[in-house]
mmCIF file of C-alpha atoms in Angstrom:
data_model
loop_
_atom_site.group_PDB
_atom_site.id
_atom_site.type_symbol
_atom_site.label_atom_id
_atom_site.label_comp_id
_atom_site.label_asym_id
_atom_site.label_seq_id
_atom_site.Cartn_x
_atom_site.Cartn_y
_atom_site.Cartn_z
ATOM 1 C CA UNK A 18 88.174 73.275 85.608
ATOM 2 C CA UNK A 19 84.576 73.283 83.515
ATOM 3 C CA UNK A 20 83.443 70.932 81.619
ATOM 4 C CA UNK A 21 84.440 70.438 78.168
ATOM 5 C CA UNK A 22 82.453 71.867 75.088
ATOM 6 C CA UNK A 23 80.620 74.859 77.902
ATOM 7 C CA UNK A 24 81.285 77.980 77.119
ATOM 8 C CA UNK A 25 81.883 80.063 81.522
ATOM 9 C CA UNK A 26 81.734 84.093 82.140
ATOM 10 C CA UNK A 27 83.126 84.795 85.248
ATOM 11 C CA UNK A 28 82.041 88.439 86.155
ATOM 12 C CA UNK A 29 84.583 90.153 87.802
ATOM 13 C CA UNK A 30 84.088 93.215 89.460
ATOM 14 C CA UNK A 31 85.657 95.676 92.262
ATOM 15 C CA UNK A 32 84.191 98.088 94.432
ATOM 16 C CA UNK A 33 80.586 99.525 93.286
ATOM 17 C CA UNK A 34 80.197 102.774 90.802
ATOM 18 C CA UNK A 35 78.883 103.320 87.973
ATOM 19 C CA UNK A 36 81.925 103.682 85.774
ATOM 20 C CA UNK A 37 83.146 100.932 86.780
ATOM 21 C CA UNK A 38 84.766 98.421 83.934
ATOM 22 C CA UNK A 39 83.951 94.424 83.936
ATOM 23 C CA UNK A 40 86.111 91.586 82.311
ATOM 24 C CA UNK A 41 84.224 88.228 81.337
ATOM 25 C CA UNK A 42 86.328 85.336 80.600
ATOM 26 C CA UNK A 43 85.563 82.636 77.778
ATOM 27 C CA UNK A 44 86.703 79.333 78.087
ATOM 28 C CA UNK A 45 85.419 76.769 75.807
ATOM 29 C CA UNK A 46 86.628 74.286 78.739
ATOM 30 C CA UNK A 47 89.983 75.058 80.273
ATOM 31 C CA UNK A 48 91.224 71.961 78.078
ATOM 32 C CA UNK A 49 95.087 71.960 77.851
ATOM 33 C CA UNK A 50 95.761 74.313 74.675
ATOM 34 C CA UNK A 51 92.631 75.704 74.730
ATOM 35 C CA UNK A 52 91.982 79.322 74.365
ATOM 36 C CA UNK A 53 91.588 81.686 77.489
ATOM 37 C CA UNK A 54 90.453 84.800 76.010
ATOM 38 C CA UNK A 55 89.810 87.829 78.585
ATOM 39 C CA UNK A 56 86.537 90.569 77.518
ATOM 40 C CA UNK A 57 86.136 93.976 78.742
ATOM 41 C CA UNK A 58 83.333 94.969 79.241
ATOM 42 C CA UNK A 59 81.601 98.273 80.650
ATOM 43 C CA UNK A 60 82.056 102.535 80.009
ATOM 44 C CA UNK A 61 84.373 102.531 76.472
ATOM 45 C CA UNK A 62 87.341 103.859 78.123
ATOM 46 C CA UNK A 63 90.860 103.268 77.180
ATOM 47 C CA UNK A 64 91.681 101.117 79.883
ATOM 48 C CA UNK A 65 95.187 99.704 80.686
ATOM 49 C CA UNK A 66 95.921 95.767 81.037
ATOM 50 C CA UNK A 67 98.109 93.323 82.528
ATOM 51 C CA UNK A 68 98.694 90.290 81.544
ATOM 52 C CA UNK A 69 99.687 86.939 83.280
ATOM 53 C CA UNK A 70 100.305 83.460 82.975
ATOM 54 C CA UNK A 71 101.782 81.012 82.989
ATOM 55 C CA UNK A 72 104.300 79.982 80.187
ATOM 56 C CA UNK A 73 103.900 82.554 78.634
ATOM 57 C CA UNK A 74 105.749 86.245 78.685
ATOM 58 C CA UNK A 75 103.983 88.806 80.872
ATOM 59 C CA UNK A 76 101.848 91.428 78.295
ATOM 60 C CA UNK A 77 101.178 94.917 79.120
ATOM 61 C CA UNK A 78 98.969 97.883 77.091
ATOM 62 C CA UNK A 79 95.723 99.586 77.142
ATOM 63 C CA UNK A 80 91.881 98.254 75.939
ATOM 64 C CA UNK A 81 88.538 99.216 74.759
ATOM 65 C CA UNK A 82 84.869 98.473 76.358
ATOM 66 C CA UNK A 83 84.822 95.472 73.810
ATOM 67 C CA UNK A 84 87.388 94.165 73.430
ATOM 68 C CA UNK A 85 89.567 90.907 73.584
ATOM 69 C CA UNK A 86 92.552 90.176 75.215
ATOM 70 C CA UNK A 87 94.064 86.263 75.132
ATOM 71 C CA UNK A 88 96.412 83.869 75.737
ATOM 72 C CA UNK A 89 97.463 80.995 73.775
ATOM 73 C CA UNK A 90 99.497 79.132 77.319
ATOM 74 C CA UNK A 91 101.812 76.386 75.509
ATOM 75 C CA UNK A 92 100.935 74.781 79.115
ATOM 76 C CA UNK A 93 98.651 73.412 81.517
ATOM 77 C CA UNK A 94 98.280 77.006 83.509
ATOM 78 C CA UNK A 95 96.554 80.335 84.356
ATOM 79 C CA UNK A 96 96.132 83.315 83.632
ATOM 80 C CA UNK A 97 95.501 86.459 84.958
ATOM 81 C CA UNK A 98 94.476 89.124 83.740
ATOM 82 C CA UNK A 99 93.697 93.199 85.701
ATOM 83 C CA UNK A 100 92.513 96.707 84.243
ATOM 84 C CA UNK A 101 92.976 99.510 85.955
ATOM 85 C CA UNK A 102 89.945 102.611 85.964
ATOM 86 C CA UNK A 103 89.203 105.375 87.833
ATOM 87 C CA UNK A 104 86.102 105.819 89.620
ATOM 88 C CA UNK A 105 84.461 107.945 90.282
ATOM 89 C CA UNK A 106 86.577 110.319 93.188
ATOM 90 C CA UNK A 107 89.084 110.060 90.673
ATOM 91 C CA UNK A 108 91.207 107.264 92.326
ATOM 92 C CA UNK A 109 92.606 104.399 90.579
ATOM 93 C CA UNK A 110 90.954 101.078 91.374
ATOM 94 C CA UNK A 111 91.391 97.695 89.361
ATOM 95 C CA UNK A 112 89.538 94.383 88.359
ATOM 96 C CA UNK A 113 90.979 91.352 88.177
ATOM 97 C CA UNK A 114 89.861 87.959 86.714
ATOM 98 C CA UNK A 115 90.707 84.690 86.041
ATOM 99 C CA UNK A 116 91.185 80.960 84.203
ATOM 100 C CA UNK A 117 93.574 77.923 83.594
ATOM 101 C CA UNK A 118 93.435 74.623 81.645
ATOM 102 C CA UNK A 119 94.332 71.852 81.974
ATOM 103 C CA UNK A 120 94.714 72.307 85.564
ATOM 104 C CA UNK A 121 94.516 68.434 86.628
ATOM 105 C CA UNK A 122 97.537 67.583 84.625
ATOM 106 C CA UNK A 123 99.820 70.219 86.041
ATOM 107 C CA UNK A 124 102.891 68.582 88.456
ATOM 108 C CA UNK A 125 106.310 69.815 90.705
ATOM 109 C CA UNK A 126 108.041 70.983 88.041
ATOM 110 C CA UNK A 127 110.952 69.198 89.766
ATOM 111 C CA UNK A 128 111.008 65.657 91.465
ATOM 112 C CA UNK A 129 111.637 65.343 95.044
ATOM 113 C CA UNK A 130 114.997 64.470 96.018
ATOM 114 C CA UNK A 131 116.530 62.063 95.812
ATOM 115 C CA UNK A 132 117.495 61.603 99.305
ATOM 116 C CA UNK A 133 114.509 63.845 101.072
ATOM 117 C CA UNK A 134 112.440 60.788 102.659
ATOM 118 C CA UNK A 135 116.102 60.403 104.576
ATOM 119 C CA UNK A 136 116.728 64.062 105.016
ATOM 120 C CA UNK A 137 113.451 64.183 106.419
ATOM 121 C CA UNK A 138 114.085 60.403 108.763
ATOM 122 C CA UNK A 139 116.627 62.084 110.345
ATOM 123 C CA UNK A 140 114.260 65.312 111.102
ATOM 124 C CA UNK A 141 112.082 62.949 112.590
ATOM 125 C CA UNK A 142 114.939 60.741 113.580
ATOM 126 C CA UNK A 143 116.672 64.338 115.736
ATOM 127 C CA UNK A 144 113.252 64.567 118.020
ATOM 128 C CA UNK A 145 112.437 60.662 118.881
ATOM 129 C CA UNK A 146 115.896 61.619 121.192
ATOM 130 C CA UNK A 147 114.520 63.979 123.082
ATOM 131 C CA UNK A 148 111.682 63.084 125.380
ATOM 132 C CA UNK A 149 108.356 64.024 125.009
ATOM 133 C CA UNK A 150 108.111 66.908 127.578
ATOM 134 C CA UNK A 151 105.307 69.717 127.582
ATOM 135 C CA UNK A 152 103.317 71.981 130.643
ATOM 136 C CA UNK A 153 100.539 73.437 130.812
ATOM 137 C CA UNK A 154 98.892 77.203 132.062
ATOM 138 C CA UNK A 155 95.471 76.482 132.530
ATOM 139 C CA UNK A 156 93.671 80.064 130.465
ATOM 140 C CA UNK A 157 90.080 81.549 131.510
ATOM 141 C CA UNK A 158 87.375 80.977 128.395
ATOM 142 C CA UNK A 159 84.727 83.558 127.510
ATOM 143 C CA UNK A 160 81.710 83.202 129.065
ATOM 144 C CA UNK A 161 79.671 81.719 126.635
ATOM 145 C CA UNK A 162 81.669 79.087 126.717
ATOM 146 C CA UNK A 163 82.509 79.002 130.310
ATOM 147 C CA UNK A 164 81.256 75.082 131.702
ATOM 148 C CA UNK A 165 82.058 73.357 128.249
ATOM 149 C CA UNK A 166 85.457 73.829 126.792
ATOM 150 C CA UNK A 167 88.704 74.205 128.572
ATOM 151 C CA UNK A 168 91.767 76.006 127.988
ATOM 152 C CA UNK A 169 95.501 75.723 128.645
ATOM 153 C CA UNK A 170 98.257 77.523 126.766
ATOM 154 C CA UNK A 171 100.358 74.796 125.716
ATOM 155 C CA UNK A 172 105.407 74.618 125.128
ATOM 156 C CA UNK A 173 106.416 71.063 124.365
ATOM 157 C CA UNK A 174 110.227 70.677 124.438
ATOM 158 C CA UNK A 175 112.129 69.818 120.826
ATOM 159 C CA UNK A 176 115.108 69.792 121.693
ATOM 160 C CA UNK A 177 115.731 73.269 120.479
ATOM 161 C CA UNK A 178 112.381 75.811 119.572
ATOM 162 C CA UNK A 179 109.799 74.727 121.319
ATOM 163 C CA UNK A 180 105.921 74.288 120.208
ATOM 164 C CA UNK A 181 103.972 76.307 121.864
ATOM 165 C CA UNK A 182 100.412 77.615 120.584
ATOM 166 C CA UNK A 183 97.269 76.849 123.264
ATOM 167 C CA UNK A 184 95.397 73.872 123.083
ATOM 168 C CA UNK A 185 91.597 73.357 123.878
ATOM 169 C CA UNK A 186 88.699 70.940 124.415
ATOM 170 C CA UNK A 187 85.103 70.143 125.280
ATOM 171 C CA UNK A 188 85.151 69.875 129.758
ATOM 172 C CA UNK A 189 85.453 67.341 131.301
ATOM 173 C CA UNK A 190 86.649 65.132 127.965
ATOM 174 C CA UNK A 191 86.772 61.065 128.775
ATOM 175 C CA UNK A 192 89.706 59.622 127.919
ATOM 176 C CA UNK A 193 90.504 58.386 124.388
ATOM 177 C CA UNK A 194 86.900 59.813 123.213
ATOM 178 C CA UNK A 195 88.072 62.855 121.066
ATOM 179 C CA UNK A 196 88.998 63.206 117.559
ATOM 180 C CA UNK A 197 92.213 65.082 117.881
ATOM 181 C CA UNK A 198 93.238 68.071 114.991
ATOM 182 C CA UNK A 199 96.236 71.288 115.098
ATOM 183 C CA UNK A 200 96.108 74.176 113.110
ATOM 184 C CA UNK A 201 99.036 76.213 111.973
ATOM 185 C CA UNK A 202 99.475 80.042 111.751
ATOM 186 C CA UNK A 203 100.211 81.557 108.162
ATOM 187 C CA UNK A 204 102.951 83.729 108.089
ATOM 188 C CA UNK A 205 103.497 87.104 110.162
ATOM 189 C CA UNK A 206 104.505 86.886 114.054
ATOM 190 C CA UNK A 207 101.732 86.225 116.599
ATOM 191 C CA UNK A 208 99.819 84.393 119.533
ATOM 192 C CA UNK A 209 98.904 81.198 118.930
ATOM 193 C CA UNK A 210 94.593 81.884 119.336
ATOM 194 C CA UNK A 211 92.122 79.396 121.541
ATOM 195 C CA UNK A 212 90.977 76.929 119.290
ATOM 196 C CA UNK A 213 87.620 77.221 121.342
ATOM 197 C CA UNK A 214 84.885 76.563 118.227
ATOM 198 C CA UNK A 215 86.460 73.979 117.430
ATOM 199 C CA UNK A 216 86.197 72.222 120.826
ATOM 200 C CA UNK A 217 82.593 73.001 121.165
ATOM 201 C CA UNK A 218 82.460 70.634 118.246
ATOM 202 C CA UNK A 219 83.703 68.812 120.210
ATOM 203 C CA UNK A 220 87.668 68.104 119.582
ATOM 204 C CA UNK A 221 91.309 67.955 120.977
ATOM 205 C CA UNK A 222 91.648 70.898 119.302
ATOM 206 C CA UNK A 223 95.498 72.200 119.237
ATOM 207 C CA UNK A 224 96.934 75.796 117.862
ATOM 208 C CA UNK A 225 99.733 75.826 117.105
ATOM 209 C CA UNK A 226 101.337 79.098 116.538
ATOM 210 C CA UNK A 227 104.641 79.399 114.396
ATOM 211 C CA UNK A 228 107.833 80.410 115.502
ATOM 212 C CA UNK A 229 107.507 78.365 119.488
ATOM 213 C CA UNK A 230 107.350 82.086 120.897
ATOM 214 C CA UNK A 231 104.517 82.518 124.211
ATOM 215 C CA UNK A 232 100.971 83.068 123.698
ATOM 216 C CA UNK A 233 98.620 85.829 124.973
ATOM 217 C CA UNK A 234 101.437 88.449 125.319
ATOM 218 C CA UNK A 235 101.140 92.772 124.065
ATOM 219 C CA UNK A 236 101.114 93.267 120.558
ATOM 220 C CA UNK A 237 105.114 95.535 120.898
ATOM 221 C CA UNK A 238 105.369 92.019 121.826
ATOM 222 C CA UNK A 239 104.970 90.960 118.811
ATOM 223 C CA UNK A 240 106.285 94.156 116.092
ATOM 224 C CA UNK A 241 109.897 93.849 118.082
ATOM 225 C CA UNK A 242 110.254 90.204 116.702
ATOM 226 C CA UNK A 243 108.595 90.992 113.702
ATOM 227 C CA UNK A 244 111.651 93.622 112.687
ATOM 228 C CA UNK A 245 114.174 92.530 114.901
ATOM 229 C CA UNK A 246 115.063 88.665 115.635
ATOM 230 C CA UNK A 247 112.070 86.485 112.855
ATOM 231 C CA UNK A 248 112.479 89.705 110.604
ATOM 232 C CA UNK A 249 113.830 87.657 107.991
ATOM 233 C CA UNK A 250 112.925 84.466 108.943
ATOM 234 C CA UNK A 251 110.672 83.369 105.029
ATOM 235 C CA UNK A 252 113.492 82.986 103.526
ATOM 236 C CA UNK A 253 116.112 82.615 106.224
ATOM 237 C CA UNK A 254 119.543 80.121 105.774
ATOM 238 C CA UNK A 255 117.074 78.770 101.726
ATOM 239 C CA UNK A 256 120.710 78.183 100.739
ATOM 240 C CA UNK A 257 121.329 75.343 103.654
ATOM 241 C CA UNK A 258 118.551 72.057 103.831
ATOM 242 C CA UNK A 259 120.127 71.848 107.850
ATOM 243 C CA UNK A 260 119.532 75.249 108.552
ATOM 244 C CA UNK A 261 116.004 76.942 106.546
ATOM 245 C CA UNK A 262 113.754 77.751 108.465
ATOM 246 C CA UNK A 263 111.454 75.805 107.711
ATOM 247 C CA UNK A 264 113.329 72.926 108.598
ATOM 248 C CA UNK A 265 112.316 73.710 112.191
ATOM 249 C CA UNK A 266 108.682 74.421 111.117
ATOM 250 C CA UNK A 267 108.308 71.454 109.863
ATOM 251 C CA UNK A 268 109.202 69.528 112.283
ATOM 252 C CA UNK A 269 107.564 71.229 115.545
ATOM 253 C CA UNK A 270 104.625 70.856 113.258
ATOM 254 C CA UNK A 271 106.085 66.892 113.583
ATOM 255 C CA UNK A 272 105.788 67.466 117.454
ATOM 256 C CA UNK A 273 103.022 69.105 117.385
ATOM 257 C CA UNK A 274 101.146 65.989 116.457
ATOM 258 C CA UNK A 275 102.565 63.847 118.546
ATOM 259 C CA UNK A 276 101.770 65.672 121.716
ATOM 260 C CA UNK A 277 98.487 65.679 120.297
ATOM 261 C CA UNK A 278 99.094 61.680 120.264
ATOM 262 C CA UNK A 279 99.945 61.416 123.565
ATOM 263 C CA UNK A 280 97.336 63.434 125.004
ATOM 264 C CA UNK A 281 93.630 60.821 127.060
ATOM 265 C CA UNK A 282 91.575 62.714 125.615
ATOM 266 C CA UNK A 283 92.143 61.433 122.005
ATOM 267 C CA UNK A 284 90.464 58.109 120.136
ATOM 268 C CA UNK A 285 93.043 56.411 118.914
ATOM 269 C CA UNK A 286 92.258 56.920 115.518
ATOM 270 C CA UNK A 287 90.831 60.982 114.162
ATOM 271 C CA UNK A 288 93.540 62.870 113.203
ATOM 272 C CA UNK A 289 93.297 66.583 111.862
ATOM 273 C CA UNK A 290 95.874 69.122 110.298
ATOM 274 C CA UNK A 291 94.906 72.702 109.121
ATOM 275 C CA UNK A 292 96.007 75.647 108.140
ATOM 276 C CA UNK A 293 95.947 78.239 105.480
ATOM 277 C CA UNK A 294 99.184 80.163 103.936
ATOM 278 C CA UNK A 295 102.363 78.997 105.935
ATOM 279 C CA UNK A 296 99.937 77.476 108.081
ATOM 280 C CA UNK A 297 97.788 75.762 105.054
ATOM 281 C CA UNK A 298 102.094 74.274 104.198
ATOM 282 C CA UNK A 299 102.354 73.753 107.972
ATOM 283 C CA UNK A 300 99.724 70.606 107.201
ATOM 284 C CA UNK A 301 101.017 69.658 104.341
ATOM 285 C CA UNK A 302 104.289 68.995 105.007
ATOM 286 C CA UNK A 303 103.109 67.366 108.588
ATOM 287 C CA UNK A 304 100.738 65.304 106.859
ATOM 288 C CA UNK A 305 103.013 63.894 105.262
ATOM 289 C CA UNK A 306 105.187 63.205 107.801
ATOM 290 C CA UNK A 307 102.614 61.823 109.423
ATOM 291 C CA UNK A 308 101.522 58.228 108.574
ATOM 292 C CA UNK A 309 98.553 59.199 111.324
ATOM 293 C CA UNK A 310 96.906 61.562 110.456
ATOM 294 C CA UNK A 311 93.461 60.692 108.465
ATOM 295 C CA UNK A 312 92.560 64.692 107.561
ATOM 296 C CA UNK A 313 94.348 67.468 105.721
ATOM 297 C CA UNK A 314 92.886 70.597 105.047
ATOM 298 C CA UNK A 315 94.677 73.052 103.447
ATOM 299 C CA UNK A 316 93.885 76.353 101.845
ATOM 300 C CA UNK A 317 95.474 79.120 99.854
ATOM 301 C CA UNK A 318 98.821 77.074 101.226
ATOM 302 C CA UNK A 319 103.139 77.818 100.554
ATOM 303 C CA UNK A 320 105.307 76.764 99.716
ATOM 304 C CA UNK A 321 104.143 75.009 97.085
ATOM 305 C CA UNK A 322 106.426 74.268 93.969
ATOM 306 C CA UNK A 323 109.263 76.204 94.416
ATOM 307 C CA UNK A 324 110.601 75.487 90.826
ATOM 308 C CA UNK A 325 108.206 76.322 89.392
ATOM 309 C CA UNK A 326 109.168 79.138 88.128
ATOM 310 C CA UNK A 327 112.222 77.844 86.626
ATOM 311 C CA UNK A 328 109.784 76.319 84.217
ATOM 312 C CA UNK A 329 107.477 78.769 83.636
ATOM 313 C CA UNK A 330 104.520 79.387 86.188
ATOM 314 C CA UNK A 331 104.251 82.006 88.573
ATOM 315 C CA UNK A 332 106.237 80.680 92.075
ATOM 316 C CA UNK A 333 104.817 80.571 95.321
ATOM 317 C CA UNK A 334 105.787 82.802 98.498
ATOM 318 C CA UNK A 335 108.449 82.801 99.822
ATOM 319 C CA UNK A 336 109.248 82.820 97.104
ATOM 320 C CA UNK A 337 112.604 80.787 97.269
ATOM 321 C CA UNK A 338 114.672 80.282 93.554
ATOM 322 C CA UNK A 339 114.572 84.221 92.748
ATOM 323 C CA UNK A 340 116.248 84.738 88.698
ATOM 324 C CA UNK A 341 118.322 87.709 87.254
ATOM 325 C CA UNK A 342 118.559 88.009 83.791
ATOM 326 C CA UNK A 343 117.155 84.764 83.823
ATOM 327 C CA UNK A 344 119.463 83.246 85.809
ATOM 328 C CA UNK A 345 118.327 81.978 89.514
ATOM 329 C CA UNK A 346 120.817 84.265 91.544
ATOM 330 C CA UNK A 347 121.845 81.275 94.509
ATOM 331 C CA UNK A 348 122.198 78.271 92.398
ATOM 332 C CA UNK A 349 121.878 76.724 96.696
ATOM 333 C CA UNK A 350 118.386 77.451 96.596
ATOM 334 C CA UNK A 351 117.434 75.880 93.504
ATOM 335 C CA UNK A 352 118.811 72.697 95.082
ATOM 336 C CA UNK A 353 117.680 72.627 98.938
ATOM 337 C CA UNK A 354 114.421 74.637 98.544
ATOM 338 C CA UNK A 355 113.372 70.948 96.417
ATOM 339 C CA UNK A 356 113.850 69.176 100.300
ATOM 340 C CA UNK A 357 110.886 72.201 102.223
ATOM 341 C CA UNK A 358 108.636 72.574 99.020
ATOM 342 C CA UNK A 359 104.844 70.867 100.455
ATOM 343 C CA UNK A 360 103.924 69.674 96.778
ATOM 344 C CA UNK A 361 106.220 67.118 97.546
ATOM 345 C CA UNK A 362 105.194 66.763 101.030
ATOM 346 C CA UNK A 363 101.631 65.718 99.445
ATOM 347 C CA UNK A 364 103.083 62.886 97.725
ATOM 348 C CA UNK A 365 103.598 61.751 100.290
ATOM 349 C CA UNK A 366 99.848 61.774 102.691
ATOM 350 C CA UNK A 367 98.797 58.576 103.798
ATOM 351 C CA UNK A 368 96.912 57.846 100.362
ATOM 352 C CA UNK A 369 93.712 56.763 102.559
ATOM 353 C CA UNK A 370 93.880 60.445 103.766
ATOM 354 C CA UNK A 371 90.728 62.692 102.895
ATOM 355 C CA UNK A 372 92.289 66.251 101.942
ATOM 356 C CA UNK A 373 91.022 69.509 101.410
ATOM 357 C CA UNK A 374 93.012 71.646 99.360
ATOM 358 C CA UNK A 375 91.618 75.451 98.264
ATOM 359 C CA UNK A 376 93.256 78.068 95.599
ATOM 360 C CA UNK A 377 91.764 81.111 93.860
ATOM 361 C CA UNK A 378 92.251 82.292 90.489
ATOM 362 C CA UNK A 379 93.322 86.248 91.703
ATOM 363 C CA UNK A 380 95.952 85.032 94.072
ATOM 364 C CA UNK A 381 99.900 86.485 92.862
ATOM 365 C CA UNK A 382 100.854 85.220 96.687
ATOM 366 C CA UNK A 383 99.814 81.162 96.175
ATOM 367 C CA UNK A 384 98.726 81.306 92.634
ATOM 368 C CA UNK A 385 96.639 79.078 91.787
ATOM 369 C CA UNK A 386 99.345 76.168 89.251
ATOM 370 C CA UNK A 387 101.275 75.805 92.622
ATOM 371 C CA UNK A 388 99.101 74.493 94.304
ATOM 372 C CA UNK A 389 97.191 72.533 91.895
ATOM 373 C CA UNK A 390 100.955 71.243 91.254
ATOM 374 C CA UNK A 391 100.761 70.202 94.780
ATOM 375 C CA UNK A 392 97.084 68.834 94.980
ATOM 376 C CA UNK A 393 97.512 66.472 92.239
ATOM 377 C CA UNK A 394 100.600 64.799 93.363
ATOM 378 C CA UNK A 395 98.306 63.780 96.127
ATOM 379 C CA UNK A 396 98.045 60.611 96.081
ATOM 380 C CA UNK A 397 94.387 59.894 97.970
ATOM 381 C CA UNK A 398 91.404 59.179 96.279
ATOM 382 C CA UNK A 399 89.471 60.713 99.192
ATOM 383 C CA UNK A 400 90.651 65.133 98.087
ATOM 384 C CA UNK A 401 88.164 67.763 97.240
ATOM 385 C CA UNK A 402 90.130 71.360 95.683
ATOM 386 C CA UNK A 403 88.447 74.515 96.266
ATOM 387 C CA UNK A 404 88.461 77.370 93.292
ATOM 388 C CA UNK A 405 87.628 80.593 93.983
ATOM 389 C CA UNK A 406 86.415 82.554 90.987
ATOM 390 C CA UNK A 407 86.661 85.876 92.476
ATOM 391 C CA UNK A 408 89.543 85.587 95.791
ATOM 392 C CA UNK A 409 92.800 86.176 95.919
ATOM 393 C CA UNK A 410 95.141 85.048 98.897
ATOM 394 C CA UNK A 411 92.678 85.942 101.307
ATOM 395 C CA UNK A 412 90.913 83.134 103.278
ATOM 396 C CA UNK A 413 87.058 84.229 103.700
ATOM 397 C CA UNK A 414 84.152 82.732 106.287
ATOM 398 C CA UNK A 415 82.988 80.963 102.808
ATOM 399 C CA UNK A 416 86.298 79.105 103.186
ATOM 400 C CA UNK A 417 86.713 78.717 106.028
ATOM 401 C CA UNK A 418 83.384 77.334 106.380
ATOM 402 C CA UNK A 419 83.855 75.028 103.999
ATOM 403 C CA UNK A 420 86.699 73.012 104.990
ATOM 404 C CA UNK A 421 85.155 72.881 108.368
ATOM 405 C CA UNK A 422 81.502 71.706 106.748
ATOM 406 C CA UNK A 423 85.451 69.228 105.232
ATOM 407 C CA UNK A 424 86.042 68.310 108.517
ATOM 408 C CA UNK A 425 82.463 67.364 110.311
ATOM 409 C CA UNK A 426 81.845 64.977 107.623
ATOM 410 C CA UNK A 427 85.710 62.887 107.757
ATOM 411 C CA UNK A 428 85.327 63.547 111.502
ATOM 412 C CA UNK A 429 81.372 61.426 110.582
ATOM 413 C CA UNK A 430 82.646 59.464 108.008
ATOM 414 C CA UNK A 431 85.639 57.994 110.460
ATOM 415 C CA UNK A 432 82.984 56.596 113.247
ATOM 416 C CA UNK A 433 80.982 55.661 111.559
ATOM 417 C CA UNK A 434 82.834 52.944 110.318
ATOM 418 C CA UNK A 435 83.749 52.828 114.021
ATOM 419 C CA UNK A 436 80.806 53.100 116.467
ATOM 420 C CA UNK A 437 82.231 53.161 119.251
ATOM 421 C CA UNK A 438 83.833 55.592 118.659
ATOM 422 C CA UNK A 439 80.905 57.156 118.652
ATOM 423 C CA UNK A 440 80.617 60.493 120.169
ATOM 424 C CA UNK A 441 80.068 60.332 123.810
ATOM 425 C CA UNK A 442 77.412 63.101 125.851
#
């Protein structure tokens, strides 16, 4: 993460205030086995703190300004220190800092199941038996896109829950003229969004909601689904690989790609998947299952390295594997989780594909070590990992911008090798 021998100071602060402490991270190169030292600065304190580190027991206590809190991980991983204080209004606030050691060495805690590929080949075969039928309803676009971009509400059959999303493209796009992109959604229950900005950049873009539900409905419709039919989807049937909710979700991701590839406007070559959190997981799964994917952008991806918990690392959302008194609560989930581990899909992404992943050093939902397990499993040389020093499980405009820039550069590079696919006016 840092060049060996260089001491890195990361000044992290919460809300601005006169009585606010700060946390400084002093680290010698991020090498495996090196000590990670957090130092508190600012007003004297004392301050309650909590330390969470891969491979180490949780620690808590109190510290004053000038005190150091150190951890020496016995394995590659990350550490996170949270320090509480009271602001001038007497309200509790928290400042945090994170750092890693030997992150390039982190690998999935368990290998993929021996029949991982056979299992997903069967899932794809089920899909292949269902004709690629779709319905499209034209939808109006905002005035600033009028005459420039066209959009449709699309449903694609899968044999069970359909693919449901909005498709957008430049108005009047010629056959075989556009790169194609599928964007997948994070956790929760919501409509797809119209990918108008992507279409305005000259992309055949398909934004897919996570559950195959209606798009553009009233807010109450999605709240009712979230509280009712889809309330437990995150861990539904997690111990049964044939019924696990993510089996269907990843199958829909494959069909979304099949639909885009059937569009006459697709240039036949550039195929991109993107998403954040659960959407990042779907992007990795889709890229791992479809070798035609040429670019994958997965921001703070979820569902990575489920078995990391059993190896002493912080688990990733949705925390499929859980323990009680150090023992897994459900052995069936331990066995099935590997089929839905996006670190294993990452290992199967086309080695010629370009991949961009991001993580937040303060993220506890999709911890840095879980993302690194997926990133390090990628076999492509065309990969980039962005570590956001002050970011938890959030996606900022800056990070989205980095992902968009990566996609644009990929399109430019692909077109440079095929002049016949240069963007047409």
